């Protein structure tokens, strides 16, 4: 039991980025755009944050990680514009354009690292974000704030109602005078910013530099959390916490005495297996926003 | 099909480009190369070095030193082999309306099984390598077919399922390979000669490159792809499902079975890629330290090749050129990841292509270009993606 309580800070550290990215995916899908690029946007956010923090650390001290997070958000948002332009303005296949960003995100950070740092990763910084009381990182509180804000926005504001309408029936929404294109752009950009922030959270709490393995599927897990959580903030938050726990367990269990007979790969693979099993067990098309993944064309009935 | 011929205009030229998948692919690739050049310029490096590396990878001619070595051509074809096969994997699923991001995992399963077969099957010359390849293909077919079954039985999104299985395959391969006696954390003992794919005449022809029998497997696979898709009842059923699932169902095609079959065959192609790399490139079995990225690049290969057999073959050679040029770029001061950036840009442009076409079709009716249009088949999968 004591181990369980000791694990809570690590679980929160692992779950927070998944939660933040998943909220972005949720907003985007509720507006009708599937954002499979979460993984790539997180990678770009993580690289941006690691680089910015490395250069600002000596001059700005404890403010530097926060500045890095803000820049990562901005860059994530800017890159997500590609996805928004392709899928909203041109009605492109959202999976293809998202995959394009994911492929770009394999290359761009390492390319830039080679230019800036002359190696295939960023130069390590000295200190990341510092944990607060109870060993809990501020990223956990950011995640909680984002979940509450998402819920409030989606269900308690007219904007949220309109956004959800765009994901269910964009033609009807347009008929009611809602600017579907603009709202979808906004939703994709919000998801880009949140994914960038999530990437920054990973790099600033779990490691000291960006490498090709920093994200390691967390964005895809967040994407799965959106569908497992049945497209509601509460459900997605629960799913993200579950997946975050699985990731944290993977690290913790290796050190637990009676689990030693199992190989470390067994624990590494757990989060992905759990994600896959829950995806299959809870799949059902009735829960997805009806127009998610479908391009919106004006004047089409 | 309607015909309304008017005087040729600039927009007609653009429309002609957009109507032809092949020409559009060339345009998309050129755009990708152009952007890659601009990026190299932007970071203050000489893009001439990038093109010199590409030239050397394609012809063996080293323009900087004025030396010619045909080995580079052999390496180009050798590295194209797994890319063509992984492209076929993605393309086969795409034609049936599925988005197979799992070629990477299927490739890993094929690679792992081939390594085990090489180490443990009886060392009969000829038969040994053949059996290893067949087992790798079958194993990867099962791995891919599993996703098709999850999709058919529970309507689980194949996009998320294949991604998760990529990681499962990766850790499974690491664990299984490290159990082999004599294996350390990155390699197994040497593979026996009877399991390897190198052919002396190809080696002589290309001045000792790693080009091997796998290249013929890729050619045979391209032909098999074309034959299954265009000439068999199965291919017809798969294409029909890809175009319009409901219509296919209504005309008596069992779309659920199509999902399993197409994912299994897609998996087999990727598994062959794994076997070719395992038995052809290294003399030992590898404990993977990361993804080889052949499967992910296969997505770009299939999209540029419009998911047809011949198209994938050609675009596989193109991406093979980019991959083969990586070390040559690195040695000329261009970070080799520029090729990954170009691949990513090409995929982004492919997605814009479908959109551009839609915008133009909306402004002015174009002659129908459906036919054997793989891009359309891919476009149809987007609507199914969120069914997770």
mmCIF file of C-alpha atoms in Angstrom, chain A residues 75-202:
data_model
loop_
_atom_site.group_PDB
_atom_site.id
_atom_site.type_symbol
_atom_site.label_atom_id
_atom_site.label_comp_id
_atom_site.label_asym_id
_atom_site.label_seq_id
_atom_site.Cartn_x
_atom_site.Cartn_y
_atom_site.Cartn_z
ATOM 1 C CA UNK A 75 5.159 26.248 -32.154
ATOM 2 C CA UNK A 76 2.723 23.342 -31.751
ATOM 3 C CA UNK A 77 -0.105 25.661 -32.726
ATOM 4 C CA UNK A 78 1.804 26.957 -35.756
ATOM 5 C CA UNK A 79 2.612 23.461 -37.043
ATOM 6 C CA UNK A 80 -0.976 22.313 -36.516
ATOM 7 C CA UNK A 81 -1.968 25.002 -39.015
ATOM 8 C CA UNK A 82 -0.706 22.638 -41.744
ATOM 9 C CA UNK A 83 -3.205 20.053 -40.577
ATOM 10 C CA UNK A 84 -5.952 22.656 -40.277
ATOM 11 C CA UNK A 85 -5.313 24.019 -43.752
ATOM 12 C CA UNK A 86 -5.242 20.555 -45.343
ATOM 13 C CA UNK A 87 -8.198 19.068 -43.535
ATOM 14 C CA UNK A 88 -10.469 22.078 -43.061
ATOM 15 C CA UNK A 89 -9.768 24.376 -45.995
ATOM 16 C CA UNK A 90 -9.007 21.727 -48.591
ATOM 17 C CA UNK A 91 -11.097 18.889 -47.199
ATOM 18 C CA UNK A 92 -8.108 16.563 -47.367
ATOM 19 C CA UNK A 93 -7.972 13.111 -45.816
ATOM 20 C CA UNK A 94 -7.282 13.876 -42.164
ATOM 21 C CA UNK A 95 -5.376 10.668 -41.532
ATOM 22 C CA UNK A 96 -3.025 11.349 -44.456
ATOM 23 C CA UNK A 97 -2.221 14.937 -43.517
ATOM 24 C CA UNK A 98 -1.811 13.937 -39.864
ATOM 25 C CA UNK A 99 0.559 11.160 -40.892
ATOM 26 C CA UNK A 100 2.524 13.686 -42.928
ATOM 27 C CA UNK A 101 3.039 15.804 -39.818
ATOM 28 C CA UNK A 102 4.030 12.721 -37.842
ATOM 29 C CA UNK A 103 6.663 11.860 -40.457
ATOM 30 C CA UNK A 104 7.900 15.461 -40.449
ATOM 31 C CA UNK A 105 8.166 15.291 -36.681
ATOM 32 C CA UNK A 106 10.529 12.318 -36.937
ATOM 33 C CA UNK A 107 12.867 14.337 -39.140
ATOM 34 C CA UNK A 108 12.640 18.004 -38.208
ATOM 35 C CA UNK A 109 13.774 17.880 -34.529
ATOM 36 C CA UNK A 110 16.775 15.660 -35.240
ATOM 37 C CA UNK A 111 17.660 17.737 -38.316
ATOM 38 C CA UNK A 112 17.580 20.945 -36.288
ATOM 39 C CA UNK A 113 19.492 19.296 -33.435
ATOM 40 C CA UNK A 114 22.246 18.458 -35.899
ATOM 41 C CA UNK A 115 22.307 22.082 -37.029
ATOM 42 C CA UNK A 116 22.118 23.677 -33.567
ATOM 43 C CA UNK A 117 23.872 21.151 -31.308
ATOM 44 C CA UNK A 118 25.950 19.133 -33.824
ATOM 45 C CA UNK A 119 24.434 15.872 -32.569
ATOM 46 C CA UNK A 120 21.251 13.834 -32.945
ATOM 47 C CA UNK A 121 19.645 15.101 -29.728
ATOM 48 C CA UNK A 122 19.452 18.383 -27.856
ATOM 49 C CA UNK A 123 22.146 19.403 -25.381
ATOM 50 C CA UNK A 124 20.946 18.362 -21.891
ATOM 51 C CA UNK A 125 19.749 21.156 -19.598
ATOM 52 C CA UNK A 126 20.639 21.154 -15.905
ATOM 53 C CA UNK A 127 17.258 21.329 -14.181
ATOM 54 C CA UNK A 128 13.760 20.835 -15.508
ATOM 55 C CA UNK A 129 10.562 21.782 -13.721
ATOM 56 C CA UNK A 130 10.789 21.386 -9.954
ATOM 57 C CA UNK A 131 8.177 19.249 -8.158
ATOM 58 C CA UNK A 132 5.978 21.121 -5.659
ATOM 59 C CA UNK A 133 4.577 19.903 -2.317
ATOM 60 C CA UNK A 134 4.196 16.127 -2.081
ATOM 61 C CA UNK A 135 6.593 15.632 -4.955
ATOM 62 C CA UNK A 136 3.864 16.528 -7.423
ATOM 63 C CA UNK A 137 4.948 18.411 -10.519
ATOM 64 C CA UNK A 138 3.062 21.583 -11.503
ATOM 65 C CA UNK A 139 2.211 19.833 -14.797
ATOM 66 C CA UNK A 140 -0.384 17.803 -12.884
ATOM 67 C CA UNK A 141 -2.162 20.989 -11.803
ATOM 68 C CA UNK A 142 -1.928 22.381 -15.328
ATOM 69 C CA UNK A 143 -3.565 19.189 -16.585
ATOM 70 C CA UNK A 144 -6.368 19.443 -14.034
ATOM 71 C CA UNK A 145 -6.959 23.075 -14.978
ATOM 72 C CA UNK A 146 -7.086 22.157 -18.656
ATOM 73 C CA UNK A 147 -9.581 19.346 -18.067
ATOM 74 C CA UNK A 148 -11.862 21.676 -16.099
ATOM 75 C CA UNK A 149 -11.494 24.419 -18.686
ATOM 76 C CA UNK A 150 -12.280 21.997 -21.518
ATOM 77 C CA UNK A 151 -15.373 20.735 -19.751
ATOM 78 C CA UNK A 152 -16.528 24.277 -18.975
ATOM 79 C CA UNK A 153 -15.911 25.426 -22.518
ATOM 80 C CA UNK A 154 -17.557 22.439 -24.198
ATOM 81 C CA UNK A 155 -20.636 22.163 -22.000
ATOM 82 C CA UNK A 156 -21.169 25.514 -20.321
ATOM 83 C CA UNK A 157 -20.380 28.055 -23.017
ATOM 84 C CA UNK A 158 -22.233 28.820 -26.265
ATOM 85 C CA UNK A 159 -18.900 28.399 -28.055
ATOM 86 C CA UNK A 160 -18.740 24.777 -26.857
ATOM 87 C CA UNK A 161 -22.262 24.089 -28.086
ATOM 88 C CA UNK A 162 -21.364 25.482 -31.494
ATOM 89 C CA UNK A 163 -18.140 23.526 -31.562
ATOM 90 C CA UNK A 164 -19.919 20.288 -30.791
ATOM 91 C CA UNK A 165 -22.494 21.074 -33.455
ATOM 92 C CA UNK A 166 -19.663 21.315 -35.994
ATOM 93 C CA UNK A 167 -18.644 17.792 -35.078
ATOM 94 C CA UNK A 168 -22.116 16.312 -35.167
ATOM 95 C CA UNK A 169 -23.753 18.014 -38.112
ATOM 96 C CA UNK A 170 -21.717 20.771 -39.719
ATOM 97 C CA UNK A 171 -24.369 21.461 -42.375
ATOM 98 C CA UNK A 172 -26.992 22.150 -39.748
ATOM 99 C CA UNK A 173 -24.492 24.210 -37.782
ATOM 100 C CA UNK A 174 -23.686 26.264 -40.851
ATOM 101 C CA UNK A 175 -27.397 26.670 -41.455
ATOM 102 C CA UNK A 176 -27.757 28.117 -37.981
ATOM 103 C CA UNK A 177 -25.169 30.750 -38.833
ATOM 104 C CA UNK A 178 -22.095 29.150 -37.290
ATOM 105 C CA UNK A 179 -18.799 29.655 -39.092
ATOM 106 C CA UNK A 180 -17.824 25.978 -39.273
ATOM 107 C CA UNK A 181 -14.496 26.620 -40.989
ATOM 108 C CA UNK A 182 -13.351 29.119 -38.378
ATOM 109 C CA UNK A 183 -14.412 26.979 -35.442
ATOM 110 C CA UNK A 184 -12.682 23.916 -36.851
ATOM 111 C CA UNK A 185 -9.520 25.939 -37.434
ATOM 112 C CA UNK A 186 -9.684 27.110 -33.840
ATOM 113 C CA UNK A 187 -10.197 23.575 -32.548
ATOM 114 C CA UNK A 188 -7.259 22.150 -34.511
ATOM 115 C CA UNK A 189 -5.018 25.007 -33.394
ATOM 116 C CA UNK A 190 -6.074 24.482 -29.781
ATOM 117 C CA UNK A 191 -5.180 20.813 -30.077
ATOM 118 C CA UNK A 192 -1.827 21.774 -31.610
ATOM 119 C CA UNK A 193 -1.083 24.151 -28.744
ATOM 120 C CA UNK A 194 -2.081 21.558 -26.137
ATOM 121 C CA UNK A 195 -0.024 18.843 -27.834
ATOM 122 C CA UNK A 196 2.964 21.191 -27.918
ATOM 123 C CA UNK A 197 2.468 21.901 -24.212
ATOM 124 C CA UNK A 198 2.158 18.171 -23.505
ATOM 125 C CA UNK A 199 5.441 17.512 -25.273
ATOM 126 C CA UNK A 200 7.072 20.284 -23.237
ATOM 127 C CA UNK A 201 5.705 18.735 -20.020
ATOM 128 C CA UNK A 202 7.263 15.376 -20.900
#
